[in-house]
Tab-separated table of C-alpha atoms in Angstrom:
chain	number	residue	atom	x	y	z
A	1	UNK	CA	-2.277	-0.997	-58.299
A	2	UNK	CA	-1.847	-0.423	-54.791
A	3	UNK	CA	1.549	-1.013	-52.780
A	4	UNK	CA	2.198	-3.926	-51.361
A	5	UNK	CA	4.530	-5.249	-48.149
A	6	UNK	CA	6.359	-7.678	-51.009
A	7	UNK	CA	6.769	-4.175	-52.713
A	8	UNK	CA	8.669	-2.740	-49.977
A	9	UNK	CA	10.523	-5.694	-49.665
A	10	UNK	CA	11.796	-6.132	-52.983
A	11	UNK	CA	12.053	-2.226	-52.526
A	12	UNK	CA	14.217	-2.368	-49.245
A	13	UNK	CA	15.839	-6.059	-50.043
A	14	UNK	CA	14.426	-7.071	-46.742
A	15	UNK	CA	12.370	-10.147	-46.044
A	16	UNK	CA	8.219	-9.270	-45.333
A	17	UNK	CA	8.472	-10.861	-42.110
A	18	UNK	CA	10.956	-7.399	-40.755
A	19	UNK	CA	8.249	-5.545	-43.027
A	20	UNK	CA	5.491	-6.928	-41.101
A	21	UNK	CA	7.144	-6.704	-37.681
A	22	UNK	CA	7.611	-2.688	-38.186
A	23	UNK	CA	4.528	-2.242	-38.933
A	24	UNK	CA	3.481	-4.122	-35.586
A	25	UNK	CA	5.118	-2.095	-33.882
A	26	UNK	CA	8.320	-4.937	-32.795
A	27	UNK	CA	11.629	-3.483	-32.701
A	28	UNK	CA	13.632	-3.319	-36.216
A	29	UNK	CA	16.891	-2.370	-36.615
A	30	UNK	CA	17.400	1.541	-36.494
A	31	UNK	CA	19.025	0.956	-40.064
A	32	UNK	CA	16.135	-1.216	-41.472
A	33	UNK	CA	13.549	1.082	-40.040
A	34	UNK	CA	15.100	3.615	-42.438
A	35	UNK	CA	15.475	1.607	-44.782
A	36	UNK	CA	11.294	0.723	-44.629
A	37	UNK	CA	10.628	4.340	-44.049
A	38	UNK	CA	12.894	5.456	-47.266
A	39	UNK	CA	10.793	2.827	-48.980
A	40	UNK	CA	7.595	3.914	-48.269
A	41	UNK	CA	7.980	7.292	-49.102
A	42	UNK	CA	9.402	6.404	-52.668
A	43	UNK	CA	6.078	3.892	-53.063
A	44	UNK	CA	4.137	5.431	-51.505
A	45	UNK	CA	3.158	2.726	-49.414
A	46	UNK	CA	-0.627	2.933	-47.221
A	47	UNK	CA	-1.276	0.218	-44.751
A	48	UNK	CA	-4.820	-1.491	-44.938
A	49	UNK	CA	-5.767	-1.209	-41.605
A	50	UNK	CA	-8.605	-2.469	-42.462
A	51	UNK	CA	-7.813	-5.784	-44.170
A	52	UNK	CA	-5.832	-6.002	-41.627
A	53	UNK	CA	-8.065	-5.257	-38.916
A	54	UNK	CA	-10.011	-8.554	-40.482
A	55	UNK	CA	-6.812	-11.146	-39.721
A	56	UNK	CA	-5.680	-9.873	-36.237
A	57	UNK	CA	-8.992	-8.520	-34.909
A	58	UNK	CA	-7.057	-5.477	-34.071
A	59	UNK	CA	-7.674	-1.864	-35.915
A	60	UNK	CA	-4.928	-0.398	-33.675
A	61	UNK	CA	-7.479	2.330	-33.355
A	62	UNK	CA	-9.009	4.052	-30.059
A	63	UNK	CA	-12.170	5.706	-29.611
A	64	UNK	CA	-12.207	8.233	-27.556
A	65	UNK	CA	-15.202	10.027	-26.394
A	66	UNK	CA	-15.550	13.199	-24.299
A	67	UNK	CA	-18.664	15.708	-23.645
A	68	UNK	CA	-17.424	18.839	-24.626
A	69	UNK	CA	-14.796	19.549	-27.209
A	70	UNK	CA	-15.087	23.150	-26.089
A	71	UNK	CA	-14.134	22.365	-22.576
A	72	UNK	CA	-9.846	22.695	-22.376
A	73	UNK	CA	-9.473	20.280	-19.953
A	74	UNK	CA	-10.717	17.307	-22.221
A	75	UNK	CA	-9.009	18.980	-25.312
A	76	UNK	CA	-5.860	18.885	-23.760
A	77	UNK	CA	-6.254	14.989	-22.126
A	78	UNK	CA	-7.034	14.162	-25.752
A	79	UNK	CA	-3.790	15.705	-27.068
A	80	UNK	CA	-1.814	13.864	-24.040
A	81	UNK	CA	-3.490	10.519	-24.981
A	82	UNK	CA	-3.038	10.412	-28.687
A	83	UNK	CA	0.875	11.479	-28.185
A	84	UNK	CA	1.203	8.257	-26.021
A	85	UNK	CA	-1.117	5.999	-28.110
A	86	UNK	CA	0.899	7.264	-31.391
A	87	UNK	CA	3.922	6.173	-30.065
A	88	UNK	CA	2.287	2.642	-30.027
A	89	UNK	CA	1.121	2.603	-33.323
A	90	UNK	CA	-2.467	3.358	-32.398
A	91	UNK	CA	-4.860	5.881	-34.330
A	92	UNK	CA	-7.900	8.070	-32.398
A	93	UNK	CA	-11.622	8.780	-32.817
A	94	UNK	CA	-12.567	11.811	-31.215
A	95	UNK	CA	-16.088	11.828	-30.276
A	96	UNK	CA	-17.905	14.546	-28.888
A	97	UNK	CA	-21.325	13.663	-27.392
A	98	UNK	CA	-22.632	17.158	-25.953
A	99	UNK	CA	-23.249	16.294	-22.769
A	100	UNK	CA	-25.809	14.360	-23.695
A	101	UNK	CA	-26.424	11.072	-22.409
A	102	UNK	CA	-28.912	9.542	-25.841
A	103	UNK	CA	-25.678	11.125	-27.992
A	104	UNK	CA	-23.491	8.990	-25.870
A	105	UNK	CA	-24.769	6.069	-26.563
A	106	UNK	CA	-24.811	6.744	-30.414
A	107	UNK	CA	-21.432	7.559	-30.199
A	108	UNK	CA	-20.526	4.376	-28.438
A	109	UNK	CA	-21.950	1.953	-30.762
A	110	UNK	CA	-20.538	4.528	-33.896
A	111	UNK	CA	-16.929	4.076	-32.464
A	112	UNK	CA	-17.286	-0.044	-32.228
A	113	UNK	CA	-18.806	-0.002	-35.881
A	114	UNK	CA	-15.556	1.457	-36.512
A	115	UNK	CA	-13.593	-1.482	-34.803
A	116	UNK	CA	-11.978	0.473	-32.568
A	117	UNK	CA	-10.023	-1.721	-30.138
A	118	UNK	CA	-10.853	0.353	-26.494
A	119	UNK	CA	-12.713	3.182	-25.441
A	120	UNK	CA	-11.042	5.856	-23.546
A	121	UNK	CA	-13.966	8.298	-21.674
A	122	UNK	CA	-15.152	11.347	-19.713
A	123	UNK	CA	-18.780	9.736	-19.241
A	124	UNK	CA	-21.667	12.120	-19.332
A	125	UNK	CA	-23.209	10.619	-16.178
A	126	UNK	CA	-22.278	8.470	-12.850
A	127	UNK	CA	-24.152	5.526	-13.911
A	128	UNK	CA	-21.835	4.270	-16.711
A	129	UNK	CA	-24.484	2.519	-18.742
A	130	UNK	CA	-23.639	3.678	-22.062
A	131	UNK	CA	-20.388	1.749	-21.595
A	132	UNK	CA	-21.207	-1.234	-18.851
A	133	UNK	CA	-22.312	-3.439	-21.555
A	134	UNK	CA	-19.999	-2.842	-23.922
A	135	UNK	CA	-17.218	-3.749	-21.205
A	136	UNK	CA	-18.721	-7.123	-20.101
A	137	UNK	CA	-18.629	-7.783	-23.769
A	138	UNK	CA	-14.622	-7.782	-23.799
A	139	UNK	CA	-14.204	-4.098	-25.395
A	140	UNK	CA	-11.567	-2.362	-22.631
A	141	UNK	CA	-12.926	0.971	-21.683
A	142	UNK	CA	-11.276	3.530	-19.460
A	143	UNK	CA	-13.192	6.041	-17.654
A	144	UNK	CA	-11.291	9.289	-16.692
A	145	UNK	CA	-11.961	12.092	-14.582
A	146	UNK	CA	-15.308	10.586	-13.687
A	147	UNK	CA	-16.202	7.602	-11.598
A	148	UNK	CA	-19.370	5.328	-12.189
A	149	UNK	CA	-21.367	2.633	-11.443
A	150	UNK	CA	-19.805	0.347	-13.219
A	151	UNK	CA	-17.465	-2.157	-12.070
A	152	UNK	CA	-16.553	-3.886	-15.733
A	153	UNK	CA	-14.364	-0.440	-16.488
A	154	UNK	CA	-11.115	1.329	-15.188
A	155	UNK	CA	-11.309	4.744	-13.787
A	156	UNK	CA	-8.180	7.170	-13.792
A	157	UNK	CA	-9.485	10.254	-11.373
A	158	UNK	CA	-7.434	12.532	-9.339
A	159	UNK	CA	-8.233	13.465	-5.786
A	160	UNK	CA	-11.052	15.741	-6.167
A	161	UNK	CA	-12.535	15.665	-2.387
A	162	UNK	CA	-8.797	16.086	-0.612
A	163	UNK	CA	-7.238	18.727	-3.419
A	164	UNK	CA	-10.680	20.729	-2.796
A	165	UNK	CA	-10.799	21.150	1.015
A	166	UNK	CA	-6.768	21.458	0.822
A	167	UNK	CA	-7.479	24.595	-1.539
A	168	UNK	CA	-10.522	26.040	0.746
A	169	UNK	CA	-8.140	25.770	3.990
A	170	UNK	CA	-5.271	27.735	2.367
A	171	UNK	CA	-7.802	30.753	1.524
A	172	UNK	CA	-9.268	30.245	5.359
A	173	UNK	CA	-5.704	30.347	6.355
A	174	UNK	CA	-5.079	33.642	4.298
A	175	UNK	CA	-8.240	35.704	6.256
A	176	UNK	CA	-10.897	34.577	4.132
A	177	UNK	CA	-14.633	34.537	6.077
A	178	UNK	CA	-17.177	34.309	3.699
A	179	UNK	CA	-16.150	31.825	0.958
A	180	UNK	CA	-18.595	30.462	-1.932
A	181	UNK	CA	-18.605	27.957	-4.246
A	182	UNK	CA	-19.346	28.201	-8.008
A	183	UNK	CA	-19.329	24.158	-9.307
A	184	UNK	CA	-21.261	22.266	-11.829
A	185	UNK	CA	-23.918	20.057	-11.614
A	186	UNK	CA	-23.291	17.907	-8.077
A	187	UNK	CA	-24.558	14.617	-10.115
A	188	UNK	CA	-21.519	14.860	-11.589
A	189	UNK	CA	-18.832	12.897	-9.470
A	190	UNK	CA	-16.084	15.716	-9.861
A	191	UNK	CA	-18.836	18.325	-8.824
A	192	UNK	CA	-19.993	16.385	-5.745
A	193	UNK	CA	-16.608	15.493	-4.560
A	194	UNK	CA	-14.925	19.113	-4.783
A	195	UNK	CA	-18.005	20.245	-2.996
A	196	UNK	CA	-17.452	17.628	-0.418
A	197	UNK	CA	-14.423	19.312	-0.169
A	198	UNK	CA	-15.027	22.865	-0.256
A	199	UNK	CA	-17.899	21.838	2.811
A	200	UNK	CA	-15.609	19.685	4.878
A	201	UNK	CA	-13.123	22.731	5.001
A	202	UNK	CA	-15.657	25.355	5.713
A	203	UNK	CA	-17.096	23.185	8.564
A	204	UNK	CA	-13.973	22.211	9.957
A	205	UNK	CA	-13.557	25.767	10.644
A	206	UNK	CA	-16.807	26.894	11.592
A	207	UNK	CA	-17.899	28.416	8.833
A	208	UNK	CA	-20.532	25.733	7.906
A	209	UNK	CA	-23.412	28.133	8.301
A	210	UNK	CA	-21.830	30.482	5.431
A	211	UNK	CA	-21.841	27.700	2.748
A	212	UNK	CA	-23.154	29.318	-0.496
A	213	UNK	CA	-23.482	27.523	-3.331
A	214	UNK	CA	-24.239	28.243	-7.131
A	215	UNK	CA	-24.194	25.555	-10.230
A	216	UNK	CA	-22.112	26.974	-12.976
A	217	UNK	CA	-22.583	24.089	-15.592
A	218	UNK	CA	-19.461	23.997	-16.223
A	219	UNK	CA	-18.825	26.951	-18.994
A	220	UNK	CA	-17.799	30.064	-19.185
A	221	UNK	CA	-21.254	31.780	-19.170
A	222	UNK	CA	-22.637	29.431	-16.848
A	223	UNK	CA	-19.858	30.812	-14.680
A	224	UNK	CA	-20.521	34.285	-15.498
A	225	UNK	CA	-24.284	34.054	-14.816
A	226	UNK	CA	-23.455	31.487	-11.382
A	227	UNK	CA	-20.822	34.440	-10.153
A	228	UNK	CA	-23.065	37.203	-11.065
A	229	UNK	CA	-26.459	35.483	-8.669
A	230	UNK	CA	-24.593	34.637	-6.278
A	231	UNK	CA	-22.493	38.128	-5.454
A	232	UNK	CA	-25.539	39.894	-5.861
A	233	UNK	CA	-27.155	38.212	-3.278
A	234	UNK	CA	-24.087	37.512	-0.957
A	235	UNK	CA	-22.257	41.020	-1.491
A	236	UNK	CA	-19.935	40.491	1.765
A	237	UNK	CA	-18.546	37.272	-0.069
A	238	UNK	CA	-14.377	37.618	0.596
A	239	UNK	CA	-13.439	34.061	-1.352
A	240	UNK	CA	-14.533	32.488	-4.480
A	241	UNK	CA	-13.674	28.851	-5.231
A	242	UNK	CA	-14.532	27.669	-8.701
A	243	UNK	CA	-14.203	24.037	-9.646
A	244	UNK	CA	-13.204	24.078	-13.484
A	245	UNK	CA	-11.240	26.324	-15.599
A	246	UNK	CA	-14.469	27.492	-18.173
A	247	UNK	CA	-16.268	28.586	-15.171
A	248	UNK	CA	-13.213	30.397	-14.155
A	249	UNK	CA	-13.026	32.553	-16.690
A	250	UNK	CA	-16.671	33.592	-16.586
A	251	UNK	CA	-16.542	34.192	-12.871
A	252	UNK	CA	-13.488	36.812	-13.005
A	253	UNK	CA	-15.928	38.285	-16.113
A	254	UNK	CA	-18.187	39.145	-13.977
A	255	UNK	CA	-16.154	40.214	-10.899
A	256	UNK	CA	-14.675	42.519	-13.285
A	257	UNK	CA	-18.237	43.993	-14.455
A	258	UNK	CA	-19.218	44.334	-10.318
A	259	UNK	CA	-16.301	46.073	-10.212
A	260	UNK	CA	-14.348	43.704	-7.851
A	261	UNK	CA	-10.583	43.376	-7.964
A	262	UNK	CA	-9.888	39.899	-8.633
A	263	UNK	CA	-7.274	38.769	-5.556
A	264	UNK	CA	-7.653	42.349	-4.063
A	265	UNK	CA	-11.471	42.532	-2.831
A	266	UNK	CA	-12.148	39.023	-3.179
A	267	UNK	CA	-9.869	36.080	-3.306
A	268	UNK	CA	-10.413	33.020	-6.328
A	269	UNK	CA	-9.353	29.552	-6.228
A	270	UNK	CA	-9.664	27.918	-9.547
A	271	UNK	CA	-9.532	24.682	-10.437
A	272	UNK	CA	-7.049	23.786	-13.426
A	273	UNK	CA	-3.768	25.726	-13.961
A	274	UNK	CA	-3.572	27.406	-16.940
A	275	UNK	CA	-0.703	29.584	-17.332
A	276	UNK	CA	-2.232	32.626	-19.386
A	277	UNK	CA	-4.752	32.944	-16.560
A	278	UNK	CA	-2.529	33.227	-14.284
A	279	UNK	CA	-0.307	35.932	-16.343
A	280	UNK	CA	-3.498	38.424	-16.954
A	281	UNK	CA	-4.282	37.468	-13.343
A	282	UNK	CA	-1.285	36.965	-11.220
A	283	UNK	CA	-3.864	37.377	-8.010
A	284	UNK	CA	-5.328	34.251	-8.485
A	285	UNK	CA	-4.571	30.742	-7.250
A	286	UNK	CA	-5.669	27.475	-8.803
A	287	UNK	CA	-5.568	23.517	-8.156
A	288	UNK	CA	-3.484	22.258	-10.519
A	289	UNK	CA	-4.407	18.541	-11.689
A	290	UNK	CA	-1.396	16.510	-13.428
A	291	UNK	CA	-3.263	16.385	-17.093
A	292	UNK	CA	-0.146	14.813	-18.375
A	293	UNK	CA	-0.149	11.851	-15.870
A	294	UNK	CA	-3.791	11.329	-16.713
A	295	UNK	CA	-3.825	10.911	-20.082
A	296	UNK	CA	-0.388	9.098	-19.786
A	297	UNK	CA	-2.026	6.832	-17.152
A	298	UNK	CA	-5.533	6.524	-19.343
A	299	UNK	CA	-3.609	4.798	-22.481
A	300	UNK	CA	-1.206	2.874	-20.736
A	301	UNK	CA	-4.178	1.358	-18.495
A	302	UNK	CA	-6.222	0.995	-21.882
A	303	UNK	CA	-3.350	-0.677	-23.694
A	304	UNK	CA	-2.820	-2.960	-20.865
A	305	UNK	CA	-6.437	-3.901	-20.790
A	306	UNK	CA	-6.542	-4.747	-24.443
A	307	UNK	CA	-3.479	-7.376	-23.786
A	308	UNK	CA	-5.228	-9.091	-20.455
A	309	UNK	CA	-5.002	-6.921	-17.991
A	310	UNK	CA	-7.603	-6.843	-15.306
A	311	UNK	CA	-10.245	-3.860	-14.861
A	312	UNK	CA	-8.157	-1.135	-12.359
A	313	UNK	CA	-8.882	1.858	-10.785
A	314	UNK	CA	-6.223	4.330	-10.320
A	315	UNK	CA	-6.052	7.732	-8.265
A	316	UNK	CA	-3.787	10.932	-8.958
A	317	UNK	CA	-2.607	13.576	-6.848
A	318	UNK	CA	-3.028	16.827	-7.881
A	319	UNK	CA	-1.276	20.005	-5.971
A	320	UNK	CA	-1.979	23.451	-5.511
A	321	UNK	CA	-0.100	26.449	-7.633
């Protein structure tokens, strides 16, 4: 027969209202809590979420749903987010829709048949309707690192446009003449807005006319093949800025295979700071974007929706290494 809360409470000598109010996460005295925690060990005590999912309406469990699990920079959000949500008692569902808009929407509506209380997001596309509906429903959802359409759902971004043309000036600034840009797919709202960037900084200094452009898709080989086109045809190019950390990697792959010495014949700007890169590499510099905050910043604004909160849209700095 499975463990009950009177079980622990016999068990522990306290009454099942304390039970209950550790398990909802309310504060209990640091010697109860041990007490409970002793407890459940020796019983080995498992909470029916689900039952109890049934009498508060709440699984205390958060989908989460991101295009590529290969891609670090959602990996690592994911790993910030579920520390934070953990701390308040709430569970994940990691979702991974392939880029794919059709597999987004499956994984939407597989997440709610799981009752999961909130979405947190890195939509596949700017128009936000896997999620719009869902949202005017009452389900919280929380968009990150991607803005859409729709106005029923927070958005935690950083400052894609300003961090970009902040990045392009300093390699201007450095002698740079001939910079290029290897990004992903411009319908993406982080694509077009570090673009926006990278053109408003070439402009300002009158280097509009040398814009080059190639669409990485944001992995590794895409930024391989993007960095191999576009040197081949543009062999005078001085300054490489790359807008993720996948196509990063591929791009300095194929420097290396032309021959070029990355930070010594051309200069790269990538876009999220990972320290290993940087070690290999010492030569190049990247935007750094405050991954922490973000996923910090994504659960608390989740949380807070799923008590009343109203739909908010929040934007973080990120700084140049």
């Amino acid at each position: 027969m499975a463990v009950t809360i009177k079980d622990l409470a016999r068990e522990t000598g306290l009454t099942a209202a304390t039970i209950s109010a550790y398990f909802n996460g309310a504060n209990v005295r640091p010697y109860n809590k041990e007490k409970i925690e002793r407890a459940i060990d020796r019983l080995g005590y498992v909470r029916n979420d689900y039952a109890r999912g049934l009498r508060t309406h709440r699984s205390m469990t958060i989908g989460v749903l991101i295009p590529e699990l290969s891609n670090l920079f959602s990996t690592t959000i994911v790993s910030e987010m579920e520390e934070d949500l953990r701390k308040k008692g709430y569970g994940i569902i990691v979702c991974d829709c392939r880029s794919d808009a059709a597999r987004e929407k499956e994984s939407v509506r597989f997440l709610m048949s799981k009752m999961a209380d909130g979405l947190i997001v890195i939509p596949v596309s700017s128009d936000g309707s896997a999620f719009t509906e869902l949202a005017a429903s009452g389900t919280p959802v929380v968009a990150i690192d991607r803005i859409t359409d729709s106005k029923n759902i927070s958005h935690i971004v950083i400052n894609n446009r300003e961090a970009s043309k902040e990045a392009v000036a300093s390699m201007i600034n450095e002698g740079c003449k001939s910079i290029a840009i290897v990004c992903g797919e411009t319908d993406v709202y982080t694509a077009a807005e570090r673009f926006a960037g990278y053109a408003e900084a070439m402009e300002e200094a009158g280097l509009g006319e040398k814009i080059v452009a190639e669409v990485g898709h944001f992995s590794i080989d895409g930024g391989y093949r993007a960095t191999k086109k576009l040197i081949g045809e543009n062999p005078d190019t001085d300054g490489l800025f790359v807008t993720n950390y996948e196509m990063t990697v591929g791009a300095i792959i194929a420097l290396k295979e032309l021959g070029k010495e990355v930070g010594g014949d051309i200069a790269i700007m990538g876009f999220d700071n990972v320290e290993i890169l940087k070690a290999v590499y010492p030569g190049i510099k990247t935007v750094s974007q405050p991954i922490s905050e973000i996923g910090r910043t994504a659960a608390e604004t989740l949380l807070a929706a799923i008590e009343g909160a109203p739909v908010s849209d929040k934007v973080l700095k990120a700084k140049m290494d």
